[in-house]
Coordinates of C-alpha atoms and ligand atoms in Angstrom, one line a residue:
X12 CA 21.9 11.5 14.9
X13 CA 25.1 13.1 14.6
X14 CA 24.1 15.9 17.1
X15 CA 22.7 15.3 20.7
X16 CA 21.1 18.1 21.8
X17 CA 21.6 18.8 25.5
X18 CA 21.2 21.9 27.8
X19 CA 24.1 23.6 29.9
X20 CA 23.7 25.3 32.6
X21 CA 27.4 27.8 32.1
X22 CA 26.2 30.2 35.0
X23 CA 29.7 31.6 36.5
X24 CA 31.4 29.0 34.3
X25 CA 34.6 30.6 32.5
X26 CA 34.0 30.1 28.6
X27 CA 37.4 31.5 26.2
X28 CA 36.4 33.5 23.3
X29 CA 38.8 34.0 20.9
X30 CA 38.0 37.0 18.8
X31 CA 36.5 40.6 18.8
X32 CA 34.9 41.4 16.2
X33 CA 31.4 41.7 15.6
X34 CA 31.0 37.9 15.0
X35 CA 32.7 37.2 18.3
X36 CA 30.5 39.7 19.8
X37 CA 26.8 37.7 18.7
X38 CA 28.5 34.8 20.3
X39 CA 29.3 36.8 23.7
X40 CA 25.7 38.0 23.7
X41 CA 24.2 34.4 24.0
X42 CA 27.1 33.1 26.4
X43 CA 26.7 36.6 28.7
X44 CA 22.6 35.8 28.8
X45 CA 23.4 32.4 30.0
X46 CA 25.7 33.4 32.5
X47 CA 28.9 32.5 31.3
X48 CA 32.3 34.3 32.8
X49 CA 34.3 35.2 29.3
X50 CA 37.6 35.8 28.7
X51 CA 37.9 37.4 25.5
X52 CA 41.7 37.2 23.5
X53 CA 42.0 39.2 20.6
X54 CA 44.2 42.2 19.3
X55 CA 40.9 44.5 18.7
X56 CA 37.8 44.9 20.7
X57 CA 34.3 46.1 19.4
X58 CA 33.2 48.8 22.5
X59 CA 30.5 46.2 24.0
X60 CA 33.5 44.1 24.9
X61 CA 35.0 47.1 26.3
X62 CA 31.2 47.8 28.2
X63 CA 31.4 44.5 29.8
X64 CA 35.1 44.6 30.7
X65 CA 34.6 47.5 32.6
X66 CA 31.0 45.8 34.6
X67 CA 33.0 42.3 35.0
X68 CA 31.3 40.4 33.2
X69 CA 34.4 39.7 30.5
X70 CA 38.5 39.9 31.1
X71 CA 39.9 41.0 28.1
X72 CA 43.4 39.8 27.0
X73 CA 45.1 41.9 24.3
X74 CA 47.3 39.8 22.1
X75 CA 47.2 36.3 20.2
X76 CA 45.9 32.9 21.4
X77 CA 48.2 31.2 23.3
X78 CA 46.9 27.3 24.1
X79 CA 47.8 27.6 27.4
X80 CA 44.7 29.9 27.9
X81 CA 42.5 26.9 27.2
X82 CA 42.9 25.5 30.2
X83 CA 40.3 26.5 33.2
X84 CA 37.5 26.8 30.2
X85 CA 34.5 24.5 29.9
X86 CA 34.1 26.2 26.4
X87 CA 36.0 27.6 23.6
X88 CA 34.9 29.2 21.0
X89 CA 37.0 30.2 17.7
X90 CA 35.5 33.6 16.2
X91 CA 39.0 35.6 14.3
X92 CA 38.1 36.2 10.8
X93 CA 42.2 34.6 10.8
X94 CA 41.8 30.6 9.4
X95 CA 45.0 29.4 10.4
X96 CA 43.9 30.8 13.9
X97 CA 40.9 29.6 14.0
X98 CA 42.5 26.0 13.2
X99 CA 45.2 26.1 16.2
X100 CA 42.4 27.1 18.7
X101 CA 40.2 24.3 17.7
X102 CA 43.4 22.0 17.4
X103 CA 44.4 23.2 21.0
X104 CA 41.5 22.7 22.9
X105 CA 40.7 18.9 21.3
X106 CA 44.3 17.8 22.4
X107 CA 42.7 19.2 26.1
X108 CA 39.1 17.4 25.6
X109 CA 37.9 20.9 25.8
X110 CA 34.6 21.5 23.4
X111 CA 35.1 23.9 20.4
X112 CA 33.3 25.7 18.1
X113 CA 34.3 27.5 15.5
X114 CA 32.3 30.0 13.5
X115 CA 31.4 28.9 10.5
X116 CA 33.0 26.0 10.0
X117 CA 31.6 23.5 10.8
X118 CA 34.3 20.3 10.6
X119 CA 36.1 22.2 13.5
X120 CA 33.3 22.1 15.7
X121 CA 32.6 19.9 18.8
X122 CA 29.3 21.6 19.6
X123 CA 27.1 24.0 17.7
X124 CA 24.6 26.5 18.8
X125 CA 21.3 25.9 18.1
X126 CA 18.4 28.5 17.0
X127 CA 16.7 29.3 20.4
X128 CA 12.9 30.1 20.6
X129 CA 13.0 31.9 23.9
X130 CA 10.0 31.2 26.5
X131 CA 12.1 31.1 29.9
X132 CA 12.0 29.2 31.4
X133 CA 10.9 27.1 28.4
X134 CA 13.1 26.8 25.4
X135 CA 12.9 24.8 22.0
X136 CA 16.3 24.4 20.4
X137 CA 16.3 23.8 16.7
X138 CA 19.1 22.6 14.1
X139 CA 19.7 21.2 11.0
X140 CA 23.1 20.1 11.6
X141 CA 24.3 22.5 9.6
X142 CA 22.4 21.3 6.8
X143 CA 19.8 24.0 5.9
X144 CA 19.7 27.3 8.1
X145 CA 17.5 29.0 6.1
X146 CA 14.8 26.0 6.7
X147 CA 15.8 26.3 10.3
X148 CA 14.9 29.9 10.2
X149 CA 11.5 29.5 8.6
X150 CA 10.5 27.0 10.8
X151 CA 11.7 29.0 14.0
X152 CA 9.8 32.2 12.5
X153 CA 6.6 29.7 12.5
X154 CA 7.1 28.1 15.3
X155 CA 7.2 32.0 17.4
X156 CA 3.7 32.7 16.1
X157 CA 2.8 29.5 17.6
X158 CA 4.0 29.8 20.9
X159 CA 2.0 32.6 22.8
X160 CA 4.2 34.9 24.9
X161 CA 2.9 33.5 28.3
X162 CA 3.8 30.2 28.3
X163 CA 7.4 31.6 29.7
X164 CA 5.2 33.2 32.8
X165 CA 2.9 29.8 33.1
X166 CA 6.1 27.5 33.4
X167 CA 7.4 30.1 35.9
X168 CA 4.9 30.2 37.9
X169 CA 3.5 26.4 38.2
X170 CA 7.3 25.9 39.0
X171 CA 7.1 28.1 41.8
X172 CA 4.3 25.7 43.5
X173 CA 5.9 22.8 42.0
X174 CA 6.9 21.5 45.7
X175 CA 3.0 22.6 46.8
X176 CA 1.4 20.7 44.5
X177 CA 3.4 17.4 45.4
X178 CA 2.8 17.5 49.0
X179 CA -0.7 18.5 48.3
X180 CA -1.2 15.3 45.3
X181 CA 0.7 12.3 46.3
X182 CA 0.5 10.4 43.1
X183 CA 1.4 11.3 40.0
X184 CA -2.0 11.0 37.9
X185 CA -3.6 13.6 40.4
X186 CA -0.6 15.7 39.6
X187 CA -1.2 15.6 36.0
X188 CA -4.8 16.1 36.5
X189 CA -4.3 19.1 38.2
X190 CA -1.8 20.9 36.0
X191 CA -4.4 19.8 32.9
X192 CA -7.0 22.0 34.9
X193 CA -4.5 24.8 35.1
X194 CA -3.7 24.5 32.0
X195 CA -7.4 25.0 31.3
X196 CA -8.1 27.6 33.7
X197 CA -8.3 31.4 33.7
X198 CA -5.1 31.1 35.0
X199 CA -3.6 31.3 31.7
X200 CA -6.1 34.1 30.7
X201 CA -5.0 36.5 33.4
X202 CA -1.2 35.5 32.4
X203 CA -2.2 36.8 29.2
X204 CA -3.8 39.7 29.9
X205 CA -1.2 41.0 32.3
X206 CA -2.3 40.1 35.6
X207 CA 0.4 38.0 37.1
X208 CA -0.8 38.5 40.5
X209 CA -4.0 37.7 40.2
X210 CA -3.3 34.2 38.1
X211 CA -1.0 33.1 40.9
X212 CA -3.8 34.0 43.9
X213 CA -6.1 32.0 41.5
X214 CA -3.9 29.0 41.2
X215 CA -3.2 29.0 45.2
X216 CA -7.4 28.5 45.6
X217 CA -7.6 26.4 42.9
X218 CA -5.2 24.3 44.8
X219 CA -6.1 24.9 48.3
X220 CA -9.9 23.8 47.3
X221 CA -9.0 21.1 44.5
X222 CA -11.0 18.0 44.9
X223 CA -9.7 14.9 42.0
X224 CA -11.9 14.5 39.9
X225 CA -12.4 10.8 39.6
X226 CA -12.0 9.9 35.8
X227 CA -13.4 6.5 34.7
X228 CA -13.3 4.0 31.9
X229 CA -16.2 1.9 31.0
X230 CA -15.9 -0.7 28.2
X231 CA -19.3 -0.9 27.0
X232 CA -20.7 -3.3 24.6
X233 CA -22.9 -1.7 22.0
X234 CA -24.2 -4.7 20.8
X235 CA -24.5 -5.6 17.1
X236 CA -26.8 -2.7 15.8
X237 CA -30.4 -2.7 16.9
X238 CA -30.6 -0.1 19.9
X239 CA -33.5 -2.2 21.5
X240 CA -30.4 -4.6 22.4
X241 CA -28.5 -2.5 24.2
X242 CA -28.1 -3.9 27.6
X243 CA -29.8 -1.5 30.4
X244 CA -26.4 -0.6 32.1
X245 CA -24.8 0.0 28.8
X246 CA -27.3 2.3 28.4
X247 CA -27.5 4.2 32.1
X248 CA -23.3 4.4 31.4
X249 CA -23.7 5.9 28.2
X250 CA -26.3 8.5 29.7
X251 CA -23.0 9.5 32.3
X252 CA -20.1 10.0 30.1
X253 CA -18.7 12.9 29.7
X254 CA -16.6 11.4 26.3
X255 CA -17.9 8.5 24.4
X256 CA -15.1 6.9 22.3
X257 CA -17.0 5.0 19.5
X258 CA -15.6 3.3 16.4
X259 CA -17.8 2.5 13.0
X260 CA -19.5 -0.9 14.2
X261 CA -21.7 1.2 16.7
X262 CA -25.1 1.9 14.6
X263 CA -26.4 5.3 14.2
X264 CA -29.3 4.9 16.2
X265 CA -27.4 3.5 19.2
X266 CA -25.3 6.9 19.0
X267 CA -28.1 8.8 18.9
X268 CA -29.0 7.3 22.6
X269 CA -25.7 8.9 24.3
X270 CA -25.7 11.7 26.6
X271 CA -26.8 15.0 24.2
X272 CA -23.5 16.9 25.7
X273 CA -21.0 14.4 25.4
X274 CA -18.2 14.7 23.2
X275 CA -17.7 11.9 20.7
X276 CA -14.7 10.9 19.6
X277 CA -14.8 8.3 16.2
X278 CA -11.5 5.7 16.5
X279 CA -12.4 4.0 13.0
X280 CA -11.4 0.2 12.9
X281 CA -12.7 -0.8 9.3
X282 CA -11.0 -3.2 7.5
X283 CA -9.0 -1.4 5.0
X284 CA -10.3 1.9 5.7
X285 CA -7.9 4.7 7.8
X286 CA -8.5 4.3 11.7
X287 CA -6.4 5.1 14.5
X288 CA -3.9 2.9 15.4
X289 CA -5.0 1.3 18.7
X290 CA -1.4 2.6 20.8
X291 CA -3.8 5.9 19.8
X292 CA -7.0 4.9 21.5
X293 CA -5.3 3.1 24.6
X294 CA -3.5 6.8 25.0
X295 CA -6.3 8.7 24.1
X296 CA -8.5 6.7 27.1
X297 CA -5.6 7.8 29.4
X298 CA -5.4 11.3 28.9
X299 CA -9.6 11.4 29.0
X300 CA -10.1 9.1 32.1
X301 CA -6.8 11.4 33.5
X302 CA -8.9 14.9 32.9
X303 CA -11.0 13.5 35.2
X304 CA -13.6 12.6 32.5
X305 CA -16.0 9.7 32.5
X306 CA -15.3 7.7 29.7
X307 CA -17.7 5.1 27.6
X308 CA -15.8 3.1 25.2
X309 CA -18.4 1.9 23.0
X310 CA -17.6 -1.2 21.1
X311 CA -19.7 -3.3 18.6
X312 CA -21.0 -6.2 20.1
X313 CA -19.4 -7.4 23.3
X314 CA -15.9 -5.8 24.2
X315 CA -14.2 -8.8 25.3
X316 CA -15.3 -11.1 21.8
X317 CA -12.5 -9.7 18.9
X318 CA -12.6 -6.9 20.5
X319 CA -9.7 -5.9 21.7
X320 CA -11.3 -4.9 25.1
X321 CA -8.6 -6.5 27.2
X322 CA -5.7 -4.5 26.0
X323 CA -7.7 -1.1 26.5
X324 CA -8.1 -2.3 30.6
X325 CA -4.7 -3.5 30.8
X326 CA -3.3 0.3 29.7
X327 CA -5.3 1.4 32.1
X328 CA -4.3 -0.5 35.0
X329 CA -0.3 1.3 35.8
X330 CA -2.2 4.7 35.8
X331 CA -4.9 3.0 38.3
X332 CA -7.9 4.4 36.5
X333 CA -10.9 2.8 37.7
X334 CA -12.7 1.1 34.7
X335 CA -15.9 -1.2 34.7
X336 CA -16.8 -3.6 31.5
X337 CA -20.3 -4.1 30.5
X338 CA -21.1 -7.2 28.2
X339 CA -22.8 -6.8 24.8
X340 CA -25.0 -8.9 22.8
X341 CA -22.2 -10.5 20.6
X342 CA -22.2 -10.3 16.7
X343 CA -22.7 -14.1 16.5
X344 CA -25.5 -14.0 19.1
X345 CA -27.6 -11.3 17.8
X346 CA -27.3 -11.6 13.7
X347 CA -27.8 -15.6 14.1
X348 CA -31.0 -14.8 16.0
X349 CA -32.2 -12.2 14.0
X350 CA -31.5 -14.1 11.1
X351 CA -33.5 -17.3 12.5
X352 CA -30.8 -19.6 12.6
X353 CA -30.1 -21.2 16.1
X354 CA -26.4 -21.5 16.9
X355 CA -26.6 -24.9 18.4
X356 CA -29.8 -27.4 18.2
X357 CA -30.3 -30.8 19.5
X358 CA -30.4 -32.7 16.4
X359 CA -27.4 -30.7 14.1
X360 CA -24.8 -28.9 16.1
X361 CA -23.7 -29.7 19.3
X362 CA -21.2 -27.7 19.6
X363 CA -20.5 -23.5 18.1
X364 CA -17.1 -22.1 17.5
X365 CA -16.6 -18.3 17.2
X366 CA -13.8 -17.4 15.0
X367 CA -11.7 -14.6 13.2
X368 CA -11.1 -14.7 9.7
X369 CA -8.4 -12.5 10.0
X370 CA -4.7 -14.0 9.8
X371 CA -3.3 -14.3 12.7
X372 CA 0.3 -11.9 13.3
X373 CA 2.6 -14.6 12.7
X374 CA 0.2 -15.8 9.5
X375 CA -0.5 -18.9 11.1
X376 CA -3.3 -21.4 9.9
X377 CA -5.6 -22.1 12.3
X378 CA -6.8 -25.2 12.8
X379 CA -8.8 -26.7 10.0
X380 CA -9.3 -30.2 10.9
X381 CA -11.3 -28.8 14.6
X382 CA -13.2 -26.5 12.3
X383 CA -14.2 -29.0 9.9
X384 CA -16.1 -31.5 12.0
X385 CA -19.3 -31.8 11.6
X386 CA -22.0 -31.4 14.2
X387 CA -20.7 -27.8 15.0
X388 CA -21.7 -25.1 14.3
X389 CA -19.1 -22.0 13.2
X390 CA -19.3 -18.4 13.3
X391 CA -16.5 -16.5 11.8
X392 CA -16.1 -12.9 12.0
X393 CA -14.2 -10.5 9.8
X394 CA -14.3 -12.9 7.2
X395 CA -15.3 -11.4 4.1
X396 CA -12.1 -10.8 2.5
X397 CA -10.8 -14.7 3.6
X398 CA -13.6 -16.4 2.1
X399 CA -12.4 -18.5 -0.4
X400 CA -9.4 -19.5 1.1
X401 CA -11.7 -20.6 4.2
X402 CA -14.4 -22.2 1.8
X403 CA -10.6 -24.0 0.7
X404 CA -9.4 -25.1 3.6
X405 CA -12.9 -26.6 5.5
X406 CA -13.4 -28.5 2.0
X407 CA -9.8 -29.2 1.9
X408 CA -10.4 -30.5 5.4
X409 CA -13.0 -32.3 4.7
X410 CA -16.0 -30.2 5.5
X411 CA -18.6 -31.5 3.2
X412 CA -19.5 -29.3 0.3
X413 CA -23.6 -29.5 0.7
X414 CA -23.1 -28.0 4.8
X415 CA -25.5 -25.0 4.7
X416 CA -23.8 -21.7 4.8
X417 CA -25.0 -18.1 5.6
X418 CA -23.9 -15.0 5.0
X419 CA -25.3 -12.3 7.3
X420 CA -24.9 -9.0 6.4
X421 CA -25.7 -5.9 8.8
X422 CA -27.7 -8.2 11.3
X423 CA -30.3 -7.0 13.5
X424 CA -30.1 -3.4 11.1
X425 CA -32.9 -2.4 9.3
X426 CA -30.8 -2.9 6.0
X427 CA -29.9 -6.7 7.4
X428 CA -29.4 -9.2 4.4
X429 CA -29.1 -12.6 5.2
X430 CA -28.0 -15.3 2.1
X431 CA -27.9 -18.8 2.4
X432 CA -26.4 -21.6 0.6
X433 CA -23.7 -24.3 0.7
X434 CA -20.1 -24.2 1.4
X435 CA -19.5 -25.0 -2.3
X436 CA -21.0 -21.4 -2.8
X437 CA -19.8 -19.8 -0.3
X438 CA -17.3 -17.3 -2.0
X439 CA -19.0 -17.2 -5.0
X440 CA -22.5 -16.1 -2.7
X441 CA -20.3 -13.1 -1.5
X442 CA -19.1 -11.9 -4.8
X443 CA -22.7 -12.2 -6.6
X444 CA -24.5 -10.1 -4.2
X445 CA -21.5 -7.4 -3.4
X446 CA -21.6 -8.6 0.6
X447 CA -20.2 -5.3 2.3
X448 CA -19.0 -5.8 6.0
X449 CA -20.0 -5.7 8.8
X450 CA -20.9 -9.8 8.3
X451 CA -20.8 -12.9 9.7
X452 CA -19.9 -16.1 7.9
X453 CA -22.4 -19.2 9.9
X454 CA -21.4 -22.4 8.5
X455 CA -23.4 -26.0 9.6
X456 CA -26.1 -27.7 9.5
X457 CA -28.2 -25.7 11.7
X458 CA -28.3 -23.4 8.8
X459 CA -30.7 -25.0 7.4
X460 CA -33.6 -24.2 9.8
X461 CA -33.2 -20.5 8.3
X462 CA -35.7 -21.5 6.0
X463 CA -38.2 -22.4 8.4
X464 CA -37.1 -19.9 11.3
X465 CA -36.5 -16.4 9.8
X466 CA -38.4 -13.8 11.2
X467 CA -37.2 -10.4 10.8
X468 CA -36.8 -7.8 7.8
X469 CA -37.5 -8.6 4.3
X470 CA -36.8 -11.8 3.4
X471 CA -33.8 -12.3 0.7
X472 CA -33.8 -14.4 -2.2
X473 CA -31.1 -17.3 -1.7
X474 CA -30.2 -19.9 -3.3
X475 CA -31.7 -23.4 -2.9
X476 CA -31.2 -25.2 0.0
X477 CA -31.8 -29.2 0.2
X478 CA -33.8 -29.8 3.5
X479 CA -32.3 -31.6 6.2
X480 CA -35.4 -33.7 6.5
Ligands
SAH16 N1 -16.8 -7.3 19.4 C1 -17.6 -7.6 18.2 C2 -16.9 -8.1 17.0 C3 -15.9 -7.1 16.5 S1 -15.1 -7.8 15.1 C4 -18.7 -8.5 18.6 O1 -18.7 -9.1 19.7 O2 -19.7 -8.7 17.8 C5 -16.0 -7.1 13.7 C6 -16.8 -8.2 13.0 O3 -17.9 -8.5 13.7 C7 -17.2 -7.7 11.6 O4 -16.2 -7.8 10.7 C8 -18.3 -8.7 11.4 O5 -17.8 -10.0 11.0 C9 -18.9 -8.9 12.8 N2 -20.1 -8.0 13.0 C10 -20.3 -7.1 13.9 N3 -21.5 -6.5 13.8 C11 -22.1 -7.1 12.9 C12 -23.4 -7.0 12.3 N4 -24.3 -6.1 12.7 N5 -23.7 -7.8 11.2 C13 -22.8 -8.7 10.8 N6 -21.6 -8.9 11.3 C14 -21.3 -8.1 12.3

């Protein structure tokens, strides 16, 4: 960034203008509406100069520059039409650490002005750097139809109860929740239809009478698709919130069971398929629970099982949002049941291990040889895409080849597909029948009861199985 842009305040600070001309005179203009004092040096005047000379807002000196004038100046600007001029004011005042611009030319200037768009008290400043004014100029021309004309009137006047509003709120989040409600208010609609009095009588009883609204998180776990699963608190909070933020694991019918008025937000998460980055939803929760809005964040299957639940509380926690976290039937429960495959079992597996097929950040392995061992049973989610390199790595580790597998394929769903067949297949199972995610990869012994155990939806051809006994 070769420019930083910063704001001066120059009220009744003495800025040198050299030049009168009219290119010197657009440059007084700005510096007189920001309060500057100027003293103006040239041989020739344009009348405004002579206008303001004569109110006191500008001394004029009649002759050439002299460097000695720099001094006592914050600013100095070098405006003649004269090069060689130009170049001994801008010399002069570097040698004093005084900032310089001179019109257009750019090497010779310390500071540059910026296009203003104008809301007073609120300004944007834009520049290119020089680079491409006539881009700058579009973009300012767009960016005034954007801006309405009353934001400069709404920034004046919630400044003028600034100090109310903090002895009123003590903490910042009731602050914020309070300007959003302005913001929202007709406040803004009598600014904009000329009724300044009125919108500042409004905001005093809106602030008198204001009452925080209490805005709430609640993690809710949705379960693995069939609504009939849904936990009886997950569904009295999902009957409250005023926003449910949902991403694509939550079934259809289970969104059809949320409040009728409630807006609904969709935050993706699809392996390989756009959703917003999770910074996105952990703001997004903020600003909602902020508003004062209840909040469901409905996640597939339980929020605190690859879910990322944790890291949406801990956002939470600096703006001391209240939040509450409702457990879900997880993925591995519910498709293993509905598939009739018991996760552990006397006689095969004493043991289950839920894991992700996803790569960890630093791509490390996990461990294979704990995985491997037989008499366990494990569940591994999201991996679809993994599945020959896992089929590789449990044979590699000496996971035997004939260990019953299952693939389960939008468990509990009306569409559910379950296959079954040995860890020697496994990959090759996925790519003959097109498995689409969501599934679950359940490899061990206890597979093999499928056979015997299945109970719900059609039942899917698989391949041959040899019986455990
Ligand atoms: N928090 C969720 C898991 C999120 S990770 C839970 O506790 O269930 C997403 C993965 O869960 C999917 O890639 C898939 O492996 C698994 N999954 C979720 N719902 C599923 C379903 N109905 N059928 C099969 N797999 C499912």
């Amino acid at each position: 960034m070769q420019y930083l842009p910063i704001f001066t305040d120059l009220t009744g600070k003495a800025v040198l203008l050299i030049g009168g001309g009219h290119v010197a005179l657009r440059k007084a203009r700005a510096l007189l509406d920001a309060g500057a004092v100027l003293t103006v040096v040239s041989h020739q005047f344009e009348t405004d100069f002579q206008h303001w000379a004569a109110q006191g807002k500008a001394v004029l000196v009649q002759g050439d520059f002299q460097p000695a004038q720099i001094s006592g100046h914050w600013l100095v600007i070098a405006a003649t039409d004269d090069d060689a001029v130009n170049a001994a004011v801008h010399q002069a005042a570097t040698a004093r650490q005084v900032w310089v611009n001179t019109v257009d030319d750019q090497d010779k200037c310390e500071f540059i002005f910026p296009s203003i768009i104008n809301r007073a008290p609120i300004q944007i400043a834009i520049s290119s750097g020089g680079t491409a004014p006539v881009l700058v100029r579009r973009l300012r021309e767009q960016l005034e139809t954007l801006l309405p004309q009353h934001l400069g009137p709404l920034a004046t006047l919630v400044g003028k109860f600034r100090k109310n509003v903090q002895q009123k709120l003590d903490n910042f989040a009731a602050r914020r929740q309070f300007y959003e409600q302005v913001f929202s208010s007709k406040v803004v609609s009598l600014l904009q239809s000329g009724q300044p009095q009125a919108a500042e009588d409004t905001l005093e009883q809106m602030l008198d009478g204001h009452q925080p609204l209490r805005g709430e998180v609640f993690v809710v776990g949705a379960g693995p698709g069939d609504p009939e699963l849904l936990t009886l608190k997950a569904l009295q909070l999902m009957q409250q919130a005023d926003v449910v933020v949902y991403d694509y694991l939550v079934s259809e019918p289970i969104m059809q069971l949320v409040r009728r008025d409630a807006e609904l937000i969709c935050v993706g998460k699809k392996a390989g398929a756009h959703s917003v980055a999770q910074e996105e939803t952990n703001a997004l929760l903020i600003r909602l629970a902020l508003e004062g809005k209840k909040v469901c964040r409905l996640k597939g299957g339980d929020p605190f099982i690859f879910g990322r639940g944790a890291e949406e509380i801990e956002v939470l926690l600096p703006h001391q949002i209240p939040f509450q976290v409702v457990p879900g039937i997880t993925a591995a429960a519910g498709c293993a049941a509905y598939a009739g495959i018991p996760l552990t079992h006397r006689d095969y597996a004493q043991a289950v291990q839920f894991v992700t097929g996803h790569c960890q950040k630093d791509g490390k392995e996990p461990d294979w040889q704990s995985l491997s061992r037989p008499n366990q049973t494990l569940v591994i989610y999201m991996g679809l895409m993994k599945s020959a390199h896992i089929q590789a790595q449990l044979l590699a580790a000496g996971r035997s080849a004939d260990t019953p597998v299952a693939i389960l394929e939008n468990g509990t769903r009306p569409e559910q597909r379950v296959f079954t067949g040995t860890l020697g297949q496994l990959a090759a199972l996925i790519e003959q029948h097109q498995v689409q995610s969501p599934a679950l990869l359940v490899i061990g012994e206890v597979v093999a009861l499928q056979k015997k155990l299945a109970w719900y939806g059609a039942q899917t051809p698989r391949a041959q199985i040899t019986p455990l006994n």
